[in-house]
C-alpha positions as a LaTeX table, in Angstrom:
\begin{tabular}{lrrr}
\hline
Residue & $x$ (\AA) & $y$ (\AA) & $z$ (\AA) \\
\hline
Met1 & $-15.32$ & 11.49 & $-20.91$ \\
Arg2 & $-11.58$ & 11.36 & $-21.18$ \\
Lys3 & $-10.22$ & 8.68 & $-23.21$ \\
Leu4 & $-7.32$ & 6.61 & $-22.05$ \\
Lys5 & $-4.19$ & 7.26 & $-23.80$ \\
Lys6 & $-2.58$ & 4.32 & $-25.44$ \\
Thr7 & 1.08 & 4.15 & $-25.05$ \\
Ala8 & 3.93 & 1.90 & $-25.64$ \\
Ser9 & 5.22 & $-0.59$ & $-23.15$ \\
Val10 & 7.91 & 1.01 & $-20.76$ \\
Gly11 & 11.10 & 0.47 & $-22.13$ \\
Ser12 & 9.86 & $-0.34$ & $-25.68$ \\
Lys13 & 11.50 & 0.88 & $-28.81$ \\
Arg14 & 9.46 & 3.28 & $-31.20$ \\
Arg15 & 10.11 & 3.53 & $-34.75$ \\
Arg16 & 11.68 & 6.77 & $-35.77$ \\
Thr17 & 11.38 & 8.86 & $-38.91$ \\
Ala18 & 14.67 & 9.87 & $-40.38$ \\
Lys19 & 15.43 & 13.34 & $-40.27$ \\
Pro20 & 17.88 & 15.23 & $-42.99$ \\
Pro21 & 20.79 & 16.54 & $-41.58$ \\
Gly22 & 20.46 & 20.15 & $-40.34$ \\
Ser23 & 16.80 & 19.89 & $-40.06$ \\
Ser24 & 15.27 & 22.16 & $-37.21$ \\
Ser25 & 13.81 & 19.27 & $-35.48$ \\
Ser26 & 17.20 & 17.61 & $-35.11$ \\
Ser27 & 19.06 & 20.64 & $-34.16$ \\
Ser28 & 16.51 & 21.42 & $-31.30$ \\
Thr29 & 16.93 & 17.94 & $-29.95$ \\
Glu30 & 20.71 & 18.07 & $-29.96$ \\
Gln31 & 20.31 & 21.48 & $-28.26$ \\
Ser32 & 17.93 & 19.86 & $-25.43$ \\
Lys33 & 20.67 & 17.10 & $-25.04$ \\
Cys34 & 23.17 & 19.72 & $-24.43$ \\
Leu35 & 21.40 & 21.63 & $-22.08$ \\
Val36 & 20.42 & 18.61 & $-19.96$ \\
Ala37 & 24.04 & 17.26 & $-19.91$ \\
Glu38 & 25.05 & 20.54 & $-18.30$ \\
Leu39 & 22.57 & 20.38 & $-15.44$ \\
Pro40 & 24.39 & 19.43 & $-11.99$ \\
Asn41 & 23.58 & 15.87 & $-11.09$ \\
Ala42 & 21.96 & 17.11 & $-7.87$ \\
Leu43 & 19.26 & 19.08 & $-9.89$ \\
Ile44 & 18.65 & 16.03 & $-12.03$ \\
Ile45 & 18.39 & 13.94 & $-8.95$ \\
Asp46 & 15.93 & 16.54 & $-7.52$ \\
Ile47 & 13.67 & 16.58 & $-10.63$ \\
Leu48 & 13.76 & 12.90 & $-11.17$ \\
Ser49 & 12.68 & 12.35 & $-7.75$ \\
Arg50 & 9.50 & 14.13 & $-8.28$ \\
Leu51 & 8.27 & 12.03 & $-11.20$ \\
Pro52 & 5.39 & 9.56 & $-10.89$ \\
Ile53 & 6.53 & 5.91 & $-11.00$ \\
Arg54 & 5.91 & 5.15 & $-14.82$ \\
Pro55 & 7.75 & 8.21 & $-16.40$ \\
Leu56 & 10.45 & 7.58 & $-13.94$ \\
Leu57 & 11.12 & 4.09 & $-15.14$ \\
Asn58 & 10.99 & 5.22 & $-18.57$ \\
Cys59 & 13.83 & 7.84 & $-17.85$ \\
Lys60 & 16.05 & 4.75 & $-16.78$ \\
Ser61 & 16.26 & 4.15 & $-20.62$ \\
Val62 & 17.38 & 7.70 & $-21.63$ \\
Cys63 & 20.89 & 7.27 & $-20.96$ \\
Lys64 & 23.60 & 5.55 & $-18.70$ \\
Thr65 & 24.02 & 8.91 & $-16.67$ \\
Trp66 & 20.51 & 8.87 & $-15.59$ \\
Leu67 & 20.53 & 5.28 & $-15.05$ \\
His68 & 23.60 & 5.55 & $-12.60$ \\
Leu69 & 21.89 & 8.46 & $-10.92$ \\
Met70 & 18.70 & 6.60 & $-10.16$ \\
Ser71 & 20.89 & 3.85 & $-8.15$ \\
Asp72 & 22.44 & 6.60 & $-6.13$ \\
Pro73 & 21.80 & 6.56 & $-2.52$ \\
Ser74 & 20.70 & 10.21 & $-2.49$ \\
Phe75 & 18.30 & 9.70 & $-5.11$ \\
Val76 & 16.90 & 6.64 & $-3.38$ \\
Arg77 & 16.60 & 8.69 & $-0.28$ \\
Leu78 & 14.95 & 11.64 & $-1.86$ \\
His79 & 12.49 & 9.78 & $-4.05$ \\
Leu80 & 11.47 & 7.60 & $-0.96$ \\
Glu81 & 10.63 & 10.74 & 0.91 \\
Arg82 & 8.41 & 12.15 & $-1.99$ \\
Ser83 & 7.02 & 8.68 & $-3.30$ \\
Pro84 & 3.36 & 9.07 & $-3.61$ \\
Thr85 & 1.04 & 6.63 & $-1.94$ \\
Thr86 & $-0.55$ & 4.20 & $-4.36$ \\
Leu87 & $-3.01$ & 1.27 & $-3.72$ \\
Leu88 & $-1.70$ & $-2.19$ & $-4.39$ \\
Ile89 & $-4.47$ & $-4.61$ & $-5.14$ \\
Gln90 & $-4.10$ & $-8.44$ & $-5.26$ \\
Lys91 & $-6.96$ & $-10.70$ & $-6.27$ \\
Thr92 & $-7.38$ & $-13.73$ & $-3.85$ \\
Pro93 & $-9.65$ & $-16.29$ & $-5.44$ \\
Phe94 & $-10.97$ & $-19.00$ & $-3.08$ \\
Glu95 & $-9.12$ & $-21.75$ & $-4.93$ \\
Arg96 & $-5.60$ & $-21.21$ & $-6.46$ \\
Lys97 & $-2.36$ & $-22.71$ & $-6.67$ \\
Glu98 & $-0.03$ & $-20.09$ & $-8.04$ \\
Ser99 & 0.61 & $-16.64$ & $-7.43$ \\
Thr100 & $-1.75$ & $-14.03$ & $-9.14$ \\
Glu101 & $-0.54$ & $-10.61$ & $-10.71$ \\
Met102 & $-0.98$ & $-7.60$ & $-8.78$ \\
Leu103 & $-2.22$ & $-4.02$ & $-9.76$ \\
Leu104 & $-0.16$ & $-0.86$ & $-8.74$ \\
Val105 & $-2.78$ & 1.95 & $-8.95$ \\
Glu106 & $-1.35$ & 5.52 & $-8.66$ \\
Ile107 & $-3.83$ & 8.28 & $-8.03$ \\
Val108 & $-2.81$ & 11.58 & $-9.91$ \\
Glu109 & $-4.37$ & 14.85 & $-8.35$ \\
Glu110 & $-2.80$ & 17.79 & $-10.58$ \\
Asp111 & $-5.42$ & 20.35 & $-9.55$ \\
Ile112 & $-8.16$ & 20.13 & $-6.81$ \\
Ser113 & $-10.53$ & 21.63 & $-9.47$ \\
Lys114 & $-9.97$ & 19.10 & $-11.98$ \\
Pro115 & $-11.00$ & 15.27 & $-11.78$ \\
Phe116 & $-8.11$ & 12.95 & $-10.69$ \\
Tyr117 & $-6.79$ & 10.38 & $-12.85$ \\
Ile118 & $-5.15$ & 7.11 & $-12.41$ \\
Glu119 & $-2.03$ & 5.34 & $-13.73$ \\
Ile120 & $-1.94$ & 1.40 & $-13.64$ \\
Ile121 & 0.84 & $-0.73$ & $-13.54$ \\
Arg122 & 0.53 & $-4.44$ & $-13.77$ \\
Leu123 & 3.08 & $-6.51$ & $-11.64$ \\
Phe124 & 3.78 & $-10.11$ & $-12.48$ \\
Pro125 & 5.01 & $-13.41$ & $-11.05$ \\
Thr126 & 8.60 & $-14.25$ & $-12.08$ \\
Lys127 & 9.14 & $-10.56$ & $-13.05$ \\
Asn128 & 8.12 & $-8.39$ & $-10.13$ \\
Phe129 & 7.75 & $-10.88$ & $-7.20$ \\
Pro130 & 8.10 & $-14.66$ & $-6.55$ \\
Asp131 & 6.07 & $-17.02$ & $-8.55$ \\
Thr132 & 4.45 & $-18.90$ & $-5.74$ \\
Asp133 & 1.05 & $-18.76$ & $-3.77$ \\
Val134 & 2.00 & $-15.56$ & $-1.99$ \\
Arg135 & $-0.21$ & $-12.98$ & $-0.33$ \\
Ile136 & 0.26 & $-9.30$ & 0.69 \\
Leu137 & 1.12 & $-8.99$ & 4.50 \\
Asn138 & 2.01 & $-5.33$ & 4.41 \\
Ser139 & 4.34 & $-2.70$ & 2.73 \\
Cys140 & 6.97 & $-0.37$ & 4.19 \\
Asn141 & 9.34 & 2.09 & 2.50 \\
Gly142 & 8.40 & 0.76 & $-0.90$ \\
Leu143 & 9.38 & $-3.00$ & 0.25 \\
Leu144 & 6.71 & $-5.50$ & 0.21 \\
Cys145 & 6.25 & $-8.38$ & 2.52 \\
Leu146 & 4.62 & $-11.30$ & 1.25 \\
Tyr147 & 3.83 & $-14.69$ & 2.75 \\
Glu148 & 2.76 & $-18.18$ & 1.66 \\
Asp149 & 0.12 & $-19.85$ & 3.42 \\
Ser150 & 1.78 & $-22.98$ & 5.05 \\
Gly151 & $-1.48$ & $-25.16$ & 5.01 \\
Asp152 & $-0.63$ & $-28.29$ & 6.64 \\
Lys153 & 3.19 & $-27.89$ & 6.24 \\
Ser154 & 5.41 & $-27.40$ & 9.27 \\
Asp155 & 7.49 & $-24.51$ & 7.69 \\
Met156 & 6.16 & $-21.53$ & 5.91 \\
Met157 & 8.01 & $-18.89$ & 3.78 \\
Val158 & 7.84 & $-15.01$ & 3.97 \\
His159 & 9.43 & $-13.07$ & 1.16 \\
Val160 & 10.62 & $-9.31$ & 1.27 \\
Cys161 & 10.43 & $-8.00$ & $-2.15$ \\
Asn162 & 10.84 & $-4.82$ & $-4.07$ \\
Pro163 & 8.64 & $-5.29$ & $-7.01$ \\
Val164 & 9.78 & $-2.26$ & $-8.96$ \\
Leu165 & 13.32 & $-3.76$ & $-9.01$ \\
Gly166 & 12.24 & $-7.49$ & $-9.09$ \\
Glu167 & 14.26 & $-8.34$ & $-6.16$ \\
Tyr168 & 13.30 & $-10.49$ & $-3.13$ \\
Ile169 & 14.68 & $-12.37$ & $-0.37$ \\
Asp170 & 13.28 & $-15.58$ & 1.59 \\
Ile171 & 12.79 & $-15.67$ & 5.17 \\
Pro172 & 11.78 & $-19.28$ & 6.46 \\
Val173 & 9.34 & $-19.51$ & 9.33 \\
Val174 & 9.60 & $-23.02$ & 11.05 \\
Asn175 & 7.28 & $-24.96$ & 13.14 \\
Thr176 & 4.10 & $-23.18$ & 11.90 \\
Asp177 & 2.21 & $-26.29$ & 12.58 \\
Lys178 & 2.83 & $-26.00$ & 16.26 \\
Lys179 & 2.08 & $-22.18$ & 16.52 \\
Phe180 & $-1.40$ & $-21.04$ & 17.25 \\
Glu181 & $-3.03$ & $-17.56$ & 16.48 \\
His182 & 0.14 & $-16.99$ & 14.36 \\
His183 & 0.55 & $-13.54$ & 12.90 \\
Leu184 & 3.22 & $-11.49$ & 11.22 \\
Ala185 & 4.24 & $-7.83$ & 10.57 \\
Phe186 & 6.99 & $-6.10$ & 8.54 \\
Gly187 & 8.45 & $-2.73$ & 9.58 \\
Phe188 & 11.63 & $-0.52$ & 9.79 \\
Ser189 & 13.74 & 1.05 & 12.29 \\
Ser190 & 15.12 & 4.41 & 11.45 \\
Val191 & 17.57 & 4.66 & 14.24 \\
Ser192 & 19.36 & 1.23 & 13.14 \\
Asn193 & 18.46 & 1.59 & 9.46 \\
Gln194 & 17.29 & $-2.06$ & 9.51 \\
Tyr195 & 14.23 & $-3.76$ & 8.34 \\
Lys196 & 12.51 & $-6.58$ & 10.71 \\
Val197 & 9.86 & $-8.97$ & 10.62 \\
Leu198 & 7.82 & $-9.45$ & 13.84 \\
Gln199 & 5.86 & $-12.74$ & 14.58 \\
Thr200 & 3.62 & $-13.50$ & 17.55 \\
Phe201 & 2.08 & $-16.77$ & 18.52 \\
Tyr202 & 0.99 & $-19.07$ & 21.14 \\
Leu203 & 2.42 & $-22.63$ & 21.78 \\
Glu204 & $-0.89$ & $-23.96$ & 23.28 \\
Lys205 & $-4.18$ & $-24.22$ & 21.53 \\
Asp206 & $-5.87$ & $-23.13$ & 24.72 \\
Leu207 & $-4.79$ & $-19.33$ & 24.62 \\
Thr208 & $-5.45$ & $-18.98$ & 28.31 \\
Ala209 & $-2.87$ & $-21.83$ & 28.95 \\
Ala210 & 0.31 & $-19.92$ & 27.98 \\
Pro211 & 1.43 & $-16.48$ & 27.07 \\
Cys212 & 1.68 & $-15.08$ & 23.61 \\
Leu213 & 5.26 & $-14.97$ & 22.43 \\
Ala214 & 7.12 & $-12.77$ & 20.12 \\
Glu215 & 10.02 & $-13.27$ & 17.77 \\
Ile216 & 11.97 & $-10.77$ & 15.51 \\
Tyr217 & 13.82 & $-11.40$ & 12.24 \\
Thr218 & 16.41 & $-8.58$ & 11.28 \\
Val219 & 16.96 & $-8.48$ & 7.76 \\
Gly220 & 20.39 & $-9.36$ & 7.11 \\
Thr221 & 21.06 & $-11.54$ & 10.33 \\
Gly222 & 19.70 & $-14.60$ & 9.06 \\
Gln223 & 18.08 & $-15.82$ & 12.13 \\
Trp224 & 14.77 & $-15.29$ & 14.42 \\
Arg225 & 15.15 & $-14.13$ & 17.89 \\
Ser226 & 13.00 & $-14.11$ & 20.91 \\
Ile227 & 12.06 & $-10.91$ & 22.43 \\
Gly228 & 9.90 & $-12.52$ & 25.22 \\
Asn229 & 6.46 & $-12.32$ & 25.86 \\
Ala230 & 4.05 & $-10.20$ & 23.67 \\
Ser231 & 1.87 & $-7.94$ & 25.84 \\
Cys232 & $-0.04$ & $-7.35$ & 22.53 \\
Arg233 & $-0.86$ & $-9.97$ & 20.03 \\
Leu234 & $-0.73$ & $-9.27$ & 16.48 \\
Gln235 & $-4.09$ & $-9.48$ & 14.24 \\
Ser236 & $-5.01$ & $-8.61$ & 10.84 \\
Leu237 & $-3.35$ & $-5.65$ & 9.48 \\
Asp238 & $-5.04$ & $-2.68$ & 7.78 \\
Ala239 & $-3.86$ & $-1.22$ & 4.83 \\
Asn240 & $-1.91$ & 1.66 & 5.68 \\
Ala241 & $-0.92$ & 1.63 & 9.37 \\
Phe242 & 2.73 & 2.19 & 9.77 \\
Leu243 & 3.85 & 5.29 & 11.49 \\
His244 & 6.88 & 6.70 & 13.34 \\
Asp245 & 8.81 & 3.29 & 13.27 \\
Ser246 & 5.71 & 1.46 & 14.56 \\
Ile247 & 3.02 & $-0.87$ & 13.08 \\
His248 & $-0.54$ & $-0.38$ & 14.22 \\
Trp249 & $-3.47$ & $-2.69$ & 14.36 \\
Ile250 & $-6.87$ & $-3.26$ & 15.93 \\
Glu251 & $-6.71$ & $-5.93$ & 18.76 \\
Tyr252 & $-9.83$ & $-7.53$ & 19.83 \\
Arg253 & $-9.60$ & $-9.23$ & 23.14 \\
Ser254 & $-11.73$ & $-11.71$ & 25.14 \\
Asn255 & $-14.33$ & $-8.95$ & 26.19 \\
Ser256 & $-14.84$ & $-8.15$ & 22.59 \\
Ile257 & $-13.53$ & $-4.51$ & 23.01 \\
Gly258 & $-10.97$ & $-3.40$ & 20.65 \\
Phe259 & $-7.74$ & $-1.47$ & 21.21 \\
Val260 & $-5.43$ & 0.31 & 18.81 \\
Ser261 & $-2.17$ & $-1.81$ & 19.64 \\
Ala262 & 1.18 & $-1.02$ & 18.09 \\
Phe263 & 4.70 & $-2.42$ & 17.86 \\
Asp264 & 7.71 & $-0.05$ & 18.02 \\
Phe265 & 10.71 & $-1.34$ & 15.66 \\
Val266 & 13.13 & 0.81 & 17.35 \\
Leu267 & 12.51 & $-0.27$ & 20.89 \\
Glu268 & 11.20 & $-3.58$ & 20.01 \\
Gln269 & 8.39 & $-2.99$ & 22.36 \\
Phe270 & 4.51 & $-3.28$ & 22.41 \\
Lys271 & 2.41 & $-0.51$ & 23.26 \\
Leu272 & $-1.42$ & 0.41 & 23.49 \\
Val273 & $-2.34$ & 3.81 & 21.80 \\
Ala274 & $-4.45$ & 5.87 & 24.01 \\
Leu275 & $-8.16$ & 6.36 & 22.40 \\
Pro276 & $-10.47$ & 9.16 & 22.55 \\
Pro277 & $-12.58$ & 9.33 & 25.55 \\
Ala278 & $-15.19$ & 6.37 & 25.31 \\
Ser279 & $-18.17$ & 8.75 & 25.98 \\
Gln280 & $-17.33$ & 10.29 & 22.60 \\
Ile281 & $-17.17$ & 7.14 & 20.16 \\
His282 & $-19.01$ & 4.21 & 19.90 \\
Asp283 & $-19.59$ & 1.28 & 17.38 \\
Gly284 & $-22.72$ & $-0.21$ & 15.96 \\
Met285 & $-23.64$ & $-1.69$ & 19.27 \\
Gly286 & $-23.27$ & 1.25 & 21.38 \\
Arg287 & $-19.89$ & 0.32 & 22.71 \\
Gly288 & $-16.84$ & 2.53 & 22.30 \\
Tyr289 & $-13.95$ & 0.81 & 20.39 \\
Pro290 & $-12.27$ & 1.23 & 17.05 \\
Ser291 & $-12.72$ & $-0.88$ & 13.89 \\
Ser292 & $-9.89$ & 0.27 & 11.70 \\
Val293 & $-6.57$ & 2.05 & 11.83 \\
Gly294 & $-4.32$ & 3.93 & 9.33 \\
Val295 & $-2.48$ & 6.88 & 8.37 \\
Ile296 & $-3.55$ & 10.21 & 6.66 \\
Lys297 & $-1.21$ & 12.99 & 5.85 \\
Gly298 & 1.48 & 11.91 & 8.49 \\
Cys299 & $-1.13$ & 11.42 & 11.26 \\
Leu300 & $-2.75$ & 8.11 & 12.81 \\
Phe301 & $-6.46$ & 7.98 & 12.18 \\
Met302 & $-8.96$ & 5.32 & 13.55 \\
Thr303 & $-12.44$ & 4.51 & 12.64 \\
Asn304 & $-15.40$ & 3.27 & 14.67 \\
Gly305 & $-18.14$ & 0.82 & 13.43 \\
Val306 & $-21.06$ & 1.84 & 11.79 \\
Cys307 & $-23.73$ & 3.27 & 14.25 \\
Ile308 & $-26.94$ & 1.39 & 13.87 \\
Glu309 & $-29.04$ & 4.16 & 15.19 \\
Asn310 & $-28.05$ & 6.83 & 12.88 \\
Glu311 & $-26.05$ & 4.84 & 9.89 \\
Lys312 & $-22.90$ & 7.22 & 10.55 \\
Phe313 & $-19.21$ & 6.23 & 10.48 \\
Glu314 & $-16.73$ & 8.31 & 12.21 \\
Ile315 & $-13.00$ & 9.01 & 11.33 \\
Trp316 & $-10.96$ & 10.23 & 14.21 \\
Val317 & $-7.42$ & 11.77 & 13.75 \\
Met318 & $-4.61$ & 11.79 & 16.17 \\
Glu319 & $-2.96$ & 15.31 & 15.30 \\
Glu320 & 0.03 & 14.79 & 17.55 \\
Tyr321 & 1.26 & 11.32 & 17.70 \\
Gly322 & 0.97 & 9.81 & 21.16 \\
Ile323 & $-0.99$ & 12.67 & 22.68 \\
Lys324 & $-4.46$ & 11.42 & 23.67 \\
Glu325 & $-5.89$ & 15.03 & 23.95 \\
Ser326 & $-5.10$ & 15.46 & 20.29 \\
Trp327 & $-7.79$ & 13.01 & 18.89 \\
Thr328 & $-10.08$ & 15.28 & 16.80 \\
Lys329 & $-13.16$ & 14.03 & 14.86 \\
Lys330 & $-12.34$ & 14.93 & 11.26 \\
Phe331 & $-14.99$ & 13.08 & 9.14 \\
Val332 & $-18.43$ & 11.72 & 9.52 \\
Leu333 & $-19.87$ & 9.48 & 7.03 \\
Ser334 & $-23.31$ & 8.94 & 6.50 \\
Asn335 & $-25.83$ & 6.65 & 4.80 \\
Leu336 & $-23.75$ & 3.34 & 5.11 \\
Glu337 & $-24.90$ & $-0.17$ & 5.13 \\
Val338 & $-25.80$ & $-1.41$ & 8.54 \\
Glu339 & $-28.04$ & $-4.58$ & 7.95 \\
Asn340 & $-25.57$ & $-6.81$ & 6.50 \\
Tyr341 & $-22.58$ & $-5.74$ & 8.94 \\
Val342 & $-20.35$ & $-4.47$ & 6.15 \\
Ser343 & $-16.97$ & $-3.51$ & 7.27 \\
Tyr344 & $-15.33$ & $-0.31$ & 5.92 \\
Gln345 & $-11.77$ & 0.68 & 5.93 \\
Pro346 & $-10.64$ & 4.05 & 4.49 \\
Leu347 & $-7.78$ & 3.68 & 1.97 \\
Tyr348 & $-7.18$ & 7.02 & 0.52 \\
Phe349 & $-8.12$ & 10.60 & 1.22 \\
Leu350 & $-8.39$ & 12.90 & $-1.79$ \\
Ser351 & $-7.62$ & 16.52 & $-1.70$ \\
Ser352 & $-11.22$ & 17.26 & $-3.18$ \\
Gly353 & $-12.60$ & 15.65 & 0.28 \\
Glu354 & $-13.66$ & 12.43 & $-1.27$ \\
Ile355 & $-12.44$ & 9.15 & 0.37 \\
Leu356 & $-11.75$ & 5.75 & $-1.21$ \\
Ile357 & $-12.98$ & 3.31 & 1.02 \\
Cys358 & $-12.75$ & $-0.83$ & 1.08 \\
Glu359 & $-16.15$ & $-2.17$ & 1.61 \\
Asp360 & $-15.78$ & $-5.90$ & 2.86 \\
Asp361 & $-12.69$ & $-6.85$ & 0.56 \\
Glu362 & $-15.16$ & $-6.97$ & $-2.26$ \\
Ser363 & $-15.08$ & $-3.38$ & $-3.67$ \\
Ile364 & $-13.48$ & $-0.15$ & $-3.35$ \\
Gly365 & $-16.24$ & 2.67 & $-3.25$ \\
Val366 & $-16.07$ & 6.40 & $-3.55$ \\
Tyr367 & $-17.21$ & 8.40 & $-0.57$ \\
Val368 & $-18.77$ & 11.84 & $-1.76$ \\
Pro369 & $-19.42$ & 14.29 & 1.07 \\
Lys370 & $-21.59$ & 16.51 & $-0.94$ \\
Leu371 & $-23.86$ & 13.54 & $-1.84$ \\
Glu372 & $-23.45$ & 12.13 & 1.98 \\
Arg373 & $-23.12$ & 8.70 & 0.29 \\
Ile374 & $-20.84$ & 6.18 & $-1.36$ \\
His375 & $-21.36$ & 6.57 & $-5.05$ \\
Glu376 & $-23.10$ & 3.89 & $-6.68$ \\
Ala377 & $-20.33$ & 3.56 & $-9.40$ \\
Lys378 & $-17.48$ & 1.51 & $-7.82$ \\
Phe379 & $-13.67$ & 2.62 & $-8.12$ \\
Tyr380 & $-12.81$ & $-1.08$ & $-7.91$ \\
Lys381 & $-15.00$ & $-4.09$ & $-8.15$ \\
Gly382 & $-13.61$ & $-7.69$ & $-8.42$ \\
Lys383 & $-15.25$ & $-11.01$ & $-9.24$ \\
Asp384 & $-13.07$ & $-12.58$ & $-6.37$ \\
Cys385 & $-12.10$ & $-10.96$ & $-3.05$ \\
Phe386 & $-9.00$ & $-9.20$ & $-3.12$ \\
Leu387 & $-6.28$ & $-7.75$ & $-0.91$ \\
Val388 & $-5.47$ & $-4.23$ & $-0.94$ \\
Thr389 & $-2.61$ & $-2.20$ & 0.98 \\
Ala390 & $-0.86$ & 1.28 & 0.68 \\
His391 & 2.32 & 1.00 & $-1.14$ \\
Asn392 & 4.94 & 3.74 & $-1.60$ \\
Pro393 & 7.05 & 2.42 & $-4.84$ \\
Ser394 & 10.88 & 3.13 & $-4.00$ \\
Phe395 & 14.02 & 2.05 & $-5.46$ \\
Val396 & 15.38 & 0.75 & $-2.12$ \\
Ser397 & 17.53 & $-2.11$ & $-3.30$ \\
Leu398 & 17.69 & $-5.41$ & $-1.17$ \\
Gln399 & 21.32 & $-5.65$ & $-2.39$ \\
Asp400 & 22.05 & $-2.69$ & $-0.01$ \\
Ile401 & 19.79 & $-3.53$ & 2.89 \\
Ala402 & 20.00 & $-7.33$ & 2.91 \\
Lys403 & 23.58 & $-7.99$ & 3.08 \\
Gly404 & 24.18 & $-11.65$ & 4.25 \\
Glu405 & 20.87 & $-13.02$ & 2.85 \\
Glu406 & 20.40 & $-14.91$ & $-0.25$ \\
Leu407 & 19.09 & $-12.41$ & $-2.85$ \\
Thr408 & 17.19 & $-13.44$ & $-5.95$ \\
Val409 & 17.14 & $-10.85$ & $-8.73$ \\
Leu410 & 14.45 & $-11.68$ & $-11.20$ \\
Arg411 & 15.94 & $-9.07$ & $-13.93$ \\
Lys412 & 19.46 & $-8.53$ & $-14.32$ \\
Ser413 & 19.23 & $-4.86$ & $-14.99$ \\
Leu414 & 17.21 & $-2.00$ & $-13.88$ \\
Asn415 & 16.50 & $-1.43$ & $-18.07$ \\
Ser416 & 14.90 & $-4.84$ & $-18.15$ \\
Ala417 & 13.13 & $-3.99$ & $-14.74$ \\
Ala418 & 11.65 & $-0.86$ & $-16.44$ \\
Ala419 & 10.80 & $-2.80$ & $-19.49$ \\
Ala420 & 8.99 & $-5.70$ & $-17.67$ \\
Ile421 & 6.29 & $-3.19$ & $-16.32$ \\
Ser422 & 3.87 & $-2.86$ & $-19.23$ \\
Asp423 & 0.89 & $-0.81$ & $-19.95$ \\
Asn424 & $-0.18$ & $-2.47$ & $-23.09$ \\
Gln425 & $-3.85$ & $-2.07$ & $-23.24$ \\
Asn426 & $-4.57$ & $-5.03$ & $-25.45$ \\
Asp427 & $-3.17$ & $-7.25$ & $-22.59$ \\
Leu428 & $-4.81$ & $-5.02$ & $-19.80$ \\
Ala429 & $-8.12$ & $-5.69$ & $-21.38$ \\
Gly430 & $-8.07$ & $-9.17$ & $-20.78$ \\
Leu431 & $-7.52$ & $-8.35$ & $-16.93$ \\
Ile432 & $-9.85$ & $-5.51$ & $-16.36$ \\
Asp433 & $-12.31$ & $-3.22$ & $-18.32$ \\
Ile434 & $-11.48$ & 0.29 & $-17.67$ \\
Leu435 & $-14.46$ & 2.68 & $-17.67$ \\
Gln436 & $-12.61$ & 6.23 & $-17.50$ \\
Ala437 & $-15.58$ & 8.30 & $-16.62$ \\
Gln438 & $-16.18$ & 11.63 & $-14.82$ \\
Leu439 & $-18.82$ & 11.12 & $-12.16$ \\
Leu440 & $-21.08$ & 14.25 & $-11.82$ \\
Arg441 & $-21.01$ & 15.42 & $-8.35$ \\
Lys442 & $-24.49$ & 16.85 & $-7.72$ \\
Thr443 & $-25.68$ & 18.63 & $-4.75$ \\
Gly444 & $-29.28$ & 19.12 & $-3.77$ \\
Asn445 & $-30.14$ & 21.47 & $-6.25$ \\
Gly446 & $-28.76$ & 19.73 & $-9.15$ \\
Lys447 & $-25.67$ & 22.02 & $-9.73$ \\
Thr448 & $-22.55$ & 19.91 & $-10.69$ \\
Val449 & $-19.60$ & 20.15 & $-8.44$ \\
Asn450 & $-16.07$ & 19.74 & $-9.23$ \\
Gly451 & $-14.56$ & 16.48 & $-9.08$ \\
Gly452 & $-14.40$ & 13.05 & $-10.90$ \\
Val453 & $-13.19$ & 9.48 & $-10.52$ \\
Leu454 & $-11.76$ & 6.76 & $-12.73$ \\
Ile455 & $-13.83$ & 3.52 & $-12.30$ \\
Leu456 & $-12.01$ & 0.11 & $-12.47$ \\
Val457 & $-14.24$ & $-3.12$ & $-12.81$ \\
Ser458 & $-12.66$ & $-6.33$ & $-12.61$ \\
\hline
\end{tabular}
């Protein structure tokens, strides 16, 4: 069992032992500083953009030059292109009056022959995101869209936030008490370079009495505008379903058949994504429709429900976006729960072939192909239900993309932003117990297979 390293908080100061002038350690350090100082800025930016988020935040405290470079648009763009997908987990206890902290879980795979390991970053209300009863909607380019449950209120608030930088803006949504089947989604147009929030709703409780309407809020304009009737209506969003300027979701209609619906933030149009032939897919009741949708290695994927007949769960990948004939059945998961109608949502595909999969928003399991089942030890299991979304941490600043909006900066400098993200293990132990263990992958003949996983138990 590999032990968890105990490190200082990001941005904290460590006591240094004085070295006599002229010592080899001192001269070596000075020489290193000179070598780094001579590197071209473009090369430094290229190197920094490849680092995981935690050491990258530490780099902000190295010198003013690096701090400045990490605010440079070329670094922001390059880092965003390379930013690894992480899992952002938020507990959602049934009764709560204020926001709960979030866990940013970065999965680091150094070598396919070695077990992966994780880095955990805690994100706090008042330091990383608004201190209100917010819940995760979805993520796009490192910006997080959060919403407040309006309850009986006539209005609600949506927040667009960069939790790494501790910045957010408020977007009011009015007359929510008069809107039925009201749903929202957050996305980006690469053509106009604008971020947008979409909402769909009905004005009548009887959904057959009036059409579904759609409105768009373009960040920086300060107002909602109608885009007419919605040919598809938003429903619950899966963890990672933004691809090619479009948000995707599973839409269930009156006949209980599901479709992969999408909204293009460039054209501001709804669309349906063609599915594989119905004769090739099925759900647990023998009907052909998807149960979840997401993105794997730049491709759209969809899943069907667990088949009651053989307890199998299929994952189909669209290898060429928009081309129906490119759908390919890539994974077949076996021995899944069928009696209690557990819903499964793939979250993360490891290079070893293992899949992190969310089970009914109550736990995250690890499907091991060589075992042909979900491992009994959970990657994450909470005492309460939770929300999870795929998130690519970035340094996209709302100061640059939300001009004209009232911006709230929770911390006044990037150094303090780095210092606010702590990995103090004494504090972390109060939130979760970390069992850092390697799971032995065993085949039928008992041989150990390479691979391992870190287990989080909340």
